[in-house]
CSV table of C-alpha atoms and ligand atoms in Angstrom, one decimal:
chain,number,residue,atom,x,y,z
A,1,MET,CA,-39.9,-134.8,-123.3
A,2,SER,CA,-43.2,-134.9,-123.0
A,3,ASP,CA,-43.4,-131.2,-121.0
A,4,LEU,CA,-41.6,-129.9,-123.8
A,5,ILE,CA,-44.4,-127.5,-125.3
A,6,GLU,CA,-44.5,-127.5,-129.2
A,7,GLY,CA,-42.2,-125.9,-131.7
A,8,ALA,CA,-40.3,-125.3,-128.7
A,9,GLU,CA,-36.3,-125.4,-129.6
A,10,THR,CA,-34.1,-127.5,-126.9
A,11,GLN,CA,-30.9,-126.0,-126.7
A,12,GLY,CA,-29.6,-128.3,-129.4
A,13,GLY,CA,-32.1,-127.0,-132.0
A,14,SER,CA,-35.4,-128.7,-132.3
A,15,LEU,CA,-36.2,-131.2,-130.6
A,16,ALA,CA,-36.7,-133.8,-133.2
A,17,ARG,CA,-33.2,-132.2,-134.6
A,18,ALA,CA,-31.5,-132.5,-131.4
A,19,THR,CA,-32.0,-136.5,-131.5
A,20,THR,CA,-31.0,-137.3,-134.9
A,21,GLU,CA,-28.0,-134.9,-136.1
A,22,PRO,CA,-24.9,-134.8,-134.8
A,23,VAL,CA,-24.1,-131.9,-132.7
A,24,GLU,CA,-21.3,-129.9,-135.4
A,25,ARG,CA,-24.9,-130.0,-137.5
A,26,ARG,CA,-26.9,-128.3,-135.2
A,27,ILE,CA,-24.6,-125.6,-134.2
A,28,GLU,CA,-24.2,-125.0,-138.1
A,29,GLN,CA,-27.8,-123.9,-137.9
A,30,ARG,CA,-28.3,-122.1,-135.0
A,31,ARG,CA,-30.1,-118.7,-135.7
A,32,PRO,CA,-28.5,-116.0,-133.6
A,33,ARG,CA,-31.1,-113.9,-131.1
A,34,VAL,CA,-30.5,-110.7,-129.9
A,35,HIS,CA,-29.8,-109.3,-126.5
A,36,ILE,CA,-31.6,-106.3,-125.1
A,37,LEU,CA,-29.2,-105.3,-121.9
A,38,THR,CA,-31.3,-104.6,-119.1
A,39,GLY,CA,-30.0,-104.4,-115.8
A,40,ALA,CA,-27.9,-101.6,-114.5
A,41,VAL,CA,-27.4,-103.9,-111.5
A,42,CYS,CA,-28.0,-107.3,-109.7
A,43,ASN,CA,-28.9,-108.7,-107.0
A,44,ASN,CA,-27.1,-111.2,-106.5
A,45,ASN,CA,-23.1,-111.4,-105.8
A,46,CYS,CA,-22.2,-114.7,-107.7
A,47,ILE,CA,-19.0,-115.4,-106.7
A,48,PHE,CA,-18.2,-116.3,-110.9
A,49,CYS,CA,-20.0,-113.4,-112.8
A,50,MET,CA,-18.1,-113.0,-115.5
A,51,GLU,CA,-19.6,-109.0,-115.8
A,52,GLU,CA,-16.6,-108.2,-113.3
A,53,ASP,CA,-16.5,-104.6,-114.7
A,54,ARG,CA,-19.8,-103.2,-111.9
A,55,GLU,CA,-19.1,-99.7,-113.3
A,56,GLY,CA,-18.9,-100.1,-117.4
A,57,ARG,CA,-22.0,-102.5,-117.0
A,58,TYR,CA,-24.0,-99.7,-115.1
A,59,VAL,CA,-22.5,-96.8,-118.2
A,60,THR,CA,-23.6,-99.1,-120.4
A,61,ASN,CA,-26.7,-100.7,-119.5
A,62,SER,CA,-28.1,-97.6,-118.8
A,63,ALA,CA,-28.3,-96.1,-122.0
A,64,THR,CA,-31.0,-98.5,-122.8
A,65,THR,CA,-33.7,-96.3,-123.1
A,66,ASP,CA,-37.7,-97.0,-124.8
A,67,GLN,CA,-36.5,-95.3,-127.8
A,68,THR,CA,-33.3,-98.2,-127.8
A,69,VAL,CA,-35.5,-101.4,-127.5
A,70,GLN,CA,-38.2,-100.1,-129.9
A,71,TRP,CA,-35.5,-99.6,-132.7
A,72,ILE,CA,-34.1,-103.0,-131.9
A,73,LEU,CA,-37.2,-104.4,-131.4
A,74,SER,CA,-38.1,-103.3,-135.1
A,75,GLN,CA,-35.5,-105.6,-136.7
A,76,HIS,CA,-36.1,-108.9,-134.8
A,77,ASP,CA,-37.2,-110.6,-137.8
A,78,GLN,CA,-33.7,-111.4,-138.4
A,79,TYR,CA,-33.6,-112.6,-134.6
A,80,GLU,CA,-34.8,-116.3,-133.3
A,81,GLU,CA,-35.8,-114.8,-130.3
A,82,VAL,CA,-35.4,-111.6,-128.2
A,83,CYS,CA,-33.8,-111.4,-124.8
A,84,PHE,CA,-33.7,-109.6,-121.8
A,85,THR,CA,-30.4,-110.1,-120.0
A,86,SER,CA,-27.0,-108.4,-118.3
A,87,GLY,CA,-27.1,-107.1,-115.3
A,88,GLU,CA,-30.4,-108.3,-113.7
A,89,PRO,CA,-33.2,-107.3,-115.5
A,90,THR,CA,-36.1,-107.6,-113.3
A,91,THR,CA,-34.7,-104.9,-111.6
A,92,ASN,CA,-35.5,-102.1,-114.3
A,93,LYS,CA,-38.9,-100.7,-114.1
A,94,ARG,CA,-38.9,-100.9,-117.3
A,95,LEU,CA,-38.9,-104.4,-118.2
A,96,HIS,CA,-43.0,-105.2,-118.6
A,97,LEU,CA,-43.0,-102.1,-120.9
A,98,TRP,CA,-40.2,-103.5,-123.0
A,99,VAL,CA,-41.9,-107.0,-123.3
A,100,LYS,CA,-45.3,-105.9,-123.6
A,101,MET,CA,-43.8,-103.5,-127.0
A,102,ALA,CA,-41.9,-106.9,-128.1
A,103,LYS,CA,-45.1,-109.1,-128.1
A,104,GLU,CA,-46.8,-105.9,-129.7
A,105,ARG,CA,-43.7,-106.0,-132.9
A,106,GLY,CA,-44.6,-110.0,-133.0
A,107,ALA,CA,-41.3,-111.3,-132.0
A,108,ARG,CA,-41.5,-115.9,-131.5
A,109,TRP,CA,-40.1,-116.0,-128.7
A,110,ILE,CA,-39.6,-112.9,-125.5
A,111,SER,CA,-37.0,-114.4,-123.2
A,112,MET,CA,-34.9,-113.7,-120.1
A,113,MET,CA,-32.4,-114.5,-118.1
A,114,THR,CA,-32.4,-114.1,-114.4
A,115,ASN,CA,-31.3,-115.4,-111.3
A,116,GLY,CA,-35.9,-116.1,-111.0
A,117,ARG,CA,-36.2,-114.4,-107.6
A,118,ALA,CA,-38.6,-111.2,-108.6
A,119,LEU,CA,-40.3,-114.0,-110.1
A,120,SER,CA,-41.4,-116.0,-106.5
A,121,HIS,CA,-44.2,-112.7,-106.4
A,122,GLY,CA,-46.9,-114.3,-108.0
A,123,LEU,CA,-48.1,-111.2,-110.1
A,124,TYR,CA,-44.6,-110.2,-111.1
A,125,ALA,CA,-44.4,-113.2,-113.0
A,126,LYS,CA,-47.9,-113.7,-114.2
A,127,ARG,CA,-47.9,-109.8,-116.0
A,128,LEU,CA,-44.8,-110.5,-117.3
A,129,VAL,CA,-46.4,-113.7,-118.6
A,130,ALA,CA,-49.7,-112.0,-120.0
A,131,LEU,CA,-48.1,-109.4,-121.7
A,132,GLY,CA,-45.8,-111.7,-123.9
A,133,MET,CA,-43.0,-113.2,-122.3
A,134,ASN,CA,-42.4,-117.0,-122.8
A,135,LYS,CA,-39.1,-118.5,-122.0
A,136,PHE,CA,-36.9,-117.8,-118.7
A,137,TYR,CA,-33.6,-119.0,-118.3
A,138,VAL,CA,-33.4,-119.2,-114.9
A,139,SER,CA,-30.1,-119.3,-113.5
A,140,ILE,CA,-29.4,-122.2,-110.0
A,141,HIS,CA,-26.1,-123.7,-108.9
A,142,GLY,CA,-27.2,-126.1,-106.7
A,143,HIS,CA,-30.2,-128.2,-105.3
A,144,ASP,CA,-30.0,-126.7,-102.0
A,145,LYS,CA,-29.4,-123.6,-99.7
A,146,ARG,CA,-26.1,-124.5,-98.1
A,147,LEU,CA,-24.7,-124.7,-102.5
A,148,HIS,CA,-26.5,-122.7,-104.0
A,149,GLU,CA,-25.9,-119.9,-101.4
A,150,GLY,CA,-22.2,-120.4,-101.2
A,151,LEU,CA,-22.4,-119.7,-105.1
A,152,THR,CA,-24.8,-116.3,-105.2
A,153,ARG,CA,-23.2,-114.8,-101.8
A,154,THR,CA,-26.9,-113.8,-101.2
A,155,PRO,CA,-28.5,-114.7,-98.2
A,156,GLY,CA,-32.0,-115.9,-98.8
A,157,SER,CA,-31.8,-116.5,-102.1
A,158,PHE,CA,-31.8,-119.8,-102.8
A,159,GLU,CA,-35.9,-119.7,-101.2
A,160,GLN,CA,-36.4,-116.8,-104.0
A,161,THR,CA,-35.4,-118.6,-107.0
A,162,VAL,CA,-36.6,-122.2,-106.1
A,163,ALA,CA,-40.2,-120.2,-105.4
A,164,GLY,CA,-39.3,-118.3,-109.0
A,165,ILE,CA,-39.0,-121.4,-110.5
A,166,GLU,CA,-41.9,-123.3,-109.0
A,167,MET,CA,-44.1,-120.0,-110.1
A,168,ILE,CA,-43.2,-120.2,-114.4
A,169,ALA,CA,-43.9,-124.1,-114.0
A,170,ARG,CA,-47.1,-123.5,-112.7
A,171,LEU,CA,-47.9,-121.4,-116.0
A,172,LYS,CA,-46.4,-123.8,-118.5
A,173,PRO,CA,-49.8,-124.1,-119.5
A,174,TYR,CA,-49.6,-120.4,-121.3
A,175,GLY,CA,-46.9,-121.7,-123.6
A,176,VAL,CA,-44.1,-121.3,-121.4
A,177,ALA,CA,-40.6,-122.5,-121.7
A,178,LEU,CA,-38.7,-123.1,-118.9
A,179,HIS,CA,-34.6,-123.6,-118.4
A,180,THR,CA,-32.2,-123.6,-116.0
A,181,SER,CA,-28.5,-122.3,-116.3
A,182,THR,CA,-26.4,-124.3,-113.3
A,183,VAL,CA,-22.8,-122.7,-113.4
A,184,VAL,CA,-20.5,-125.9,-113.2
A,185,THR,CA,-17.8,-125.4,-110.9
A,186,LYS,CA,-15.8,-127.8,-108.2
A,187,ARG,CA,-18.1,-126.8,-105.9
A,188,ASN,CA,-21.4,-128.7,-107.7
A,189,LEU,CA,-19.4,-131.1,-110.3
A,190,PRO,CA,-20.2,-133.8,-108.1
A,191,HIS,CA,-23.7,-133.5,-107.8
A,192,LEU,CA,-25.2,-133.0,-111.0
A,193,LEU,CA,-27.3,-136.1,-110.7
A,194,PRO,CA,-29.5,-134.6,-107.7
A,195,ILE,CA,-28.9,-131.2,-109.2
A,196,TYR,CA,-31.5,-132.4,-112.4
A,197,ARG,CA,-33.5,-134.6,-110.0
A,198,PHE,CA,-34.3,-131.5,-107.7
A,199,LEU,CA,-35.1,-129.3,-111.0
A,200,ARG,CA,-36.9,-131.8,-113.7
A,201,ALA,CA,-39.4,-132.4,-110.1
A,202,ARG,CA,-40.2,-129.4,-110.5
A,203,GLY,CA,-40.8,-128.7,-113.8
A,204,VAL,CA,-37.9,-127.8,-115.7
A,205,ASP,CA,-38.0,-128.0,-119.6
A,206,GLN,CA,-34.0,-128.3,-119.7
A,207,VAL,CA,-31.6,-128.2,-117.2
A,208,VAL,CA,-28.4,-126.4,-118.7
A,209,PHE,CA,-25.2,-127.1,-117.2
A,210,ASN,CA,-22.6,-123.7,-118.0
A,211,VAL,CA,-19.2,-124.6,-117.9
A,212,MET,CA,-17.8,-121.4,-116.3
A,213,GLN,CA,-15.8,-119.2,-118.8
A,214,ALA,CA,-12.8,-118.4,-117.6
A,215,ASN,CA,-13.4,-114.2,-116.8
A,216,GLY,CA,-14.7,-111.9,-114.4
A,217,ARG,CA,-14.3,-113.6,-111.4
A,218,ALA,CA,-14.3,-116.6,-112.7
A,219,ASN,CA,-11.0,-115.7,-113.8
A,220,THR,CA,-9.6,-114.0,-110.5
A,221,HIS,CA,-10.8,-117.5,-108.1
A,222,PHE,CA,-10.1,-120.2,-110.7
A,223,GLU,CA,-7.8,-122.1,-108.5
A,224,ARG,CA,-10.6,-122.3,-106.7
A,225,LEU,CA,-13.4,-123.0,-108.5
A,226,PHE,CA,-12.6,-123.8,-111.9
A,227,PRO,CA,-12.5,-127.8,-113.0
A,228,ARG,CA,-10.7,-129.4,-115.8
A,229,TYR,CA,-12.5,-130.3,-119.1
A,230,ALA,CA,-12.1,-133.9,-118.9
A,231,GLU,CA,-12.8,-134.3,-114.9
A,232,ILE,CA,-16.3,-132.5,-115.8
A,233,ALA,CA,-17.2,-134.8,-119.2
A,234,GLU,CA,-16.4,-138.0,-116.5
A,235,GLN,CA,-19.1,-137.1,-114.5
A,236,ALA,CA,-21.3,-135.6,-117.0
A,237,GLU,CA,-21.4,-138.9,-119.1
A,238,GLU,CA,-21.8,-140.8,-116.0
A,239,PHE,CA,-24.6,-138.4,-114.3
A,240,ILE,CA,-26.1,-138.9,-118.1
A,241,ALA,CA,-26.1,-143.1,-117.6
A,242,VAL,CA,-27.9,-143.0,-114.4
A,243,ALA,CA,-30.3,-140.4,-115.5
A,244,ARG,CA,-30.9,-142.4,-118.6
A,245,GLU,CA,-32.3,-145.0,-116.2
A,246,ASP,CA,-35.8,-142.2,-115.3
A,247,GLU,CA,-35.9,-140.6,-118.8
A,248,ASP,CA,-34.1,-140.9,-122.4
A,249,PRO,CA,-33.2,-138.7,-123.1
A,250,VAL,CA,-32.1,-136.8,-120.5
A,251,MET,CA,-32.7,-133.3,-120.9
A,252,ALA,CA,-29.6,-131.5,-119.7
A,253,PHE,CA,-27.1,-130.3,-121.7
A,254,PHE,CA,-23.5,-129.2,-121.7
A,255,VAL,CA,-22.1,-126.0,-122.9
A,256,ASP,CA,-19.3,-124.3,-123.0
A,257,ILE,CA,-16.9,-127.7,-123.2
A,258,PRO,CA,-14.8,-128.2,-125.8
A,259,LEU,CA,-16.4,-131.1,-127.8
A,260,CYS,CA,-13.1,-132.9,-128.3
A,261,THR,CA,-13.6,-133.3,-124.5
A,262,THR,CA,-16.8,-134.9,-124.3
A,263,THR,CA,-17.2,-137.0,-127.3
A,264,ARG,CA,-18.3,-140.1,-125.1
A,265,LEU,CA,-21.7,-138.2,-123.9
A,266,PRO,CA,-25.0,-138.8,-125.6
A,267,ASP,CA,-24.7,-136.0,-128.9
A,268,PHE,CA,-27.9,-135.0,-128.0
A,269,ASN,CA,-26.8,-133.8,-124.6
A,270,ARG,CA,-23.3,-131.7,-125.9
A,271,GLY,CA,-24.8,-128.3,-125.9
A,272,TYR,CA,-23.4,-125.0,-127.8
A,273,VAL,CA,-23.0,-121.6,-126.9
A,274,GLU,CA,-26.2,-119.3,-128.8
A,275,ASP,CA,-25.1,-117.2,-130.8
A,276,TYR,CA,-26.1,-113.6,-130.4
A,277,VAL,CA,-25.8,-109.5,-130.3
A,278,HIS,CA,-26.7,-107.0,-129.4
A,279,PHE,CA,-26.6,-103.3,-129.9
A,280,GLU,CA,-25.1,-100.7,-127.5
A,281,PRO,CA,-24.0,-97.1,-128.0
A,282,GLN,CA,-20.8,-96.5,-129.5
A,283,ASP,CA,-19.1,-98.8,-128.9
A,284,SER,CA,-18.7,-97.3,-125.0
A,285,ARG,CA,-16.4,-100.5,-123.9
A,286,GLY,CA,-14.1,-100.4,-127.0
A,287,LEU,CA,-15.1,-103.8,-129.0
A,288,LEU,CA,-14.3,-103.2,-132.1
A,289,PRO,CA,-11.5,-102.4,-133.9
A,290,PRO,CA,-11.8,-98.9,-135.6
A,291,GLU,CA,-12.5,-99.9,-139.1
A,292,LEU,CA,-15.3,-102.0,-138.6
A,293,LEU,CA,-17.3,-99.7,-136.0
A,294,ASP,CA,-18.7,-98.0,-139.8
A,295,ASP,CA,-20.6,-101.8,-140.7
A,296,ARG,CA,-21.3,-102.3,-137.6
A,297,ARG,CA,-23.2,-98.4,-137.4
A,298,ALA,CA,-26.9,-99.1,-135.9
A,299,GLY,CA,-30.1,-97.2,-134.2
A,300,GLN,CA,-32.2,-94.4,-135.6
A,301,ASP,CA,-29.3,-92.2,-136.3
A,302,GLY,CA,-26.3,-94.1,-136.2
A,303,GLU,CA,-26.1,-93.9,-132.3
A,304,LEU,CA,-25.5,-97.6,-131.6
A,305,VAL,CA,-23.3,-100.0,-132.9
A,306,GLN,CA,-23.7,-104.1,-133.0
A,307,ILE,CA,-21.7,-106.3,-130.8
A,308,ARG,CA,-21.6,-109.6,-132.1
A,309,ARG,CA,-21.0,-112.5,-129.6
A,310,ALA,CA,-17.6,-113.5,-130.9
A,311,ASP,CA,-16.1,-109.3,-130.9
A,312,LEU,CA,-17.2,-110.0,-126.8
A,313,ASP,CA,-15.1,-113.0,-126.0
A,314,ASP,CA,-12.9,-114.4,-129.2
A,315,ASP,CA,-9.3,-113.1,-128.4
A,316,GLN,CA,-9.9,-114.4,-125.2
A,317,ARG,CA,-10.1,-118.2,-126.3
A,318,ARG,CA,-7.7,-119.9,-128.8
A,319,LYS,CA,-6.5,-123.0,-130.6
A,320,ARG,CA,-3.2,-124.8,-132.1
A,321,ALA,CA,-2.0,-126.2,-134.9
A,322,GLU,CA,-3.1,-129.9,-134.7
A,323,CYS,CA,-6.8,-128.3,-134.2
A,324,ALA,CA,-7.2,-128.0,-137.8
A,325,GLN,CA,-7.1,-132.4,-138.1
A,326,CYS,CA,-10.2,-131.8,-135.4
A,327,ARG,CA,-13.4,-133.1,-136.8
A,328,TYR,CA,-15.0,-130.1,-134.8
A,329,ASP,CA,-12.6,-126.9,-135.8
A,330,GLU,CA,-15.1,-125.3,-137.8
A,331,VAL,CA,-17.8,-125.6,-135.1
A,332,CYS,CA,-15.1,-124.6,-132.3
A,333,ALA,CA,-14.7,-121.0,-131.5
A,334,GLY,CA,-11.5,-122.4,-129.4
A,335,VAL,CA,-10.7,-122.7,-125.1
A,336,TRP,CA,-10.0,-119.8,-123.1
A,337,GLY,CA,-6.8,-118.9,-122.9
A,338,ASN,CA,-7.2,-117.9,-118.8
A,339,TYR,CA,-7.7,-121.4,-118.8
A,340,LEU,CA,-5.1,-123.0,-120.8
A,341,ARG,CA,-2.8,-120.5,-119.1
A,342,ARG,CA,-3.3,-122.9,-115.8
A,343,TYR,CA,-3.9,-126.8,-117.4
A,344,GLY,CA,-2.8,-126.8,-120.8
A,345,TRP,CA,-3.6,-128.7,-123.7
A,346,GLU,CA,-3.0,-132.3,-122.7
A,347,GLU,CA,-6.7,-133.3,-122.4
A,348,LEU,CA,-7.8,-131.5,-125.9
A,349,ARG,CA,-6.4,-133.4,-128.1
A,350,PRO,CA,-8.5,-133.4,-132.3
A,351,VAL,CA,-10.8,-136.2,-132.7
A,352,PRO,CA,-10.4,-137.6,-136.1
A,353,ARG,CA,-12.8,-136.4,-138.7
B,401,SF4,S1,-10.7,-127.3,-132.7
B,401,SF4,FE1,-9.2,-128.0,-130.7
B,401,SF4,S2,-9.9,-127.0,-128.9
B,401,SF4,FE2,-12.1,-127.2,-130.3
B,401,SF4,S3,-12.6,-129.4,-129.5
B,401,SF4,FE3,-11.3,-129.5,-132.1
B,401,SF4,S4,-9.2,-130.1,-130.5
B,401,SF4,FE4,-10.4,-128.9,-129.1
């Protein structure tokens, strides 16, 4: 834990809190971050990408202008963190300018979710950090070329992403936090331990294993890719037990897996989906019911609407009557309908209060 920069948040809350508080308490205390949609395109082609509607993303994300960003940043003190995401942020030529603007506005945490390939160019990465970016979430899905590129379907992406991670690790003395995000699939599930060791050896502070969301391409390729939650929980438990022999706590977090399936994991390693909002022009994707539109109007002249995480996917998640008896009912967002359609409820049993 010594390489965790002072004051940095872990996936499970502040490190001190995360080691002592139950996961449901940490979920209740999370503060939203604001996402700024940056990338109309992506230079990877991940098989499980949730953003299958490329055209829709192009329209929505292309609408982010300097003025939009300036307005969002004027609200930044309502949020824990300003995060550039959606599409691949590094494909947007305005990124450095927007990071500078966020810094000037006084944002405490300025981050991006990235495939990290552009960070392999030292000058590019150093400039981002010099301008104020201080947290990186780098997506990497395997500890070797075959595994990672089999999922990104992009030749050469492994070397560049690893070089990007190593570059950011070198910049950690400047107060930079380095997290990774690995989407758990049937292919990489048997390799949790080598993936973890590979990333920790390269200076990653927190290794997040994101269980797939059963949407977009992940739903299209569900049968080939999606492991059962019970199987993921079992592999996670075994991995943590072995990794604990090297370091304790293990800086790995399992996210977006129903808590009723992970009761045998140390509470510290049970992560959660962050709360977030973003702003887009005039509800361009029709995510809000008309009666909510006025309440969510935002921007200098009401040209934006605020979209919350729950607006994006709550209608695709389900609970059943028995969930009301579950200890985690209040903090559980439910299970993907697309998952239940294939695997049913059998492994998802209420945890006694
Ligand atoms: S509320 Fe239902 S789905 Fe959620 S953790 Fe409990 S039993 Fe599982």
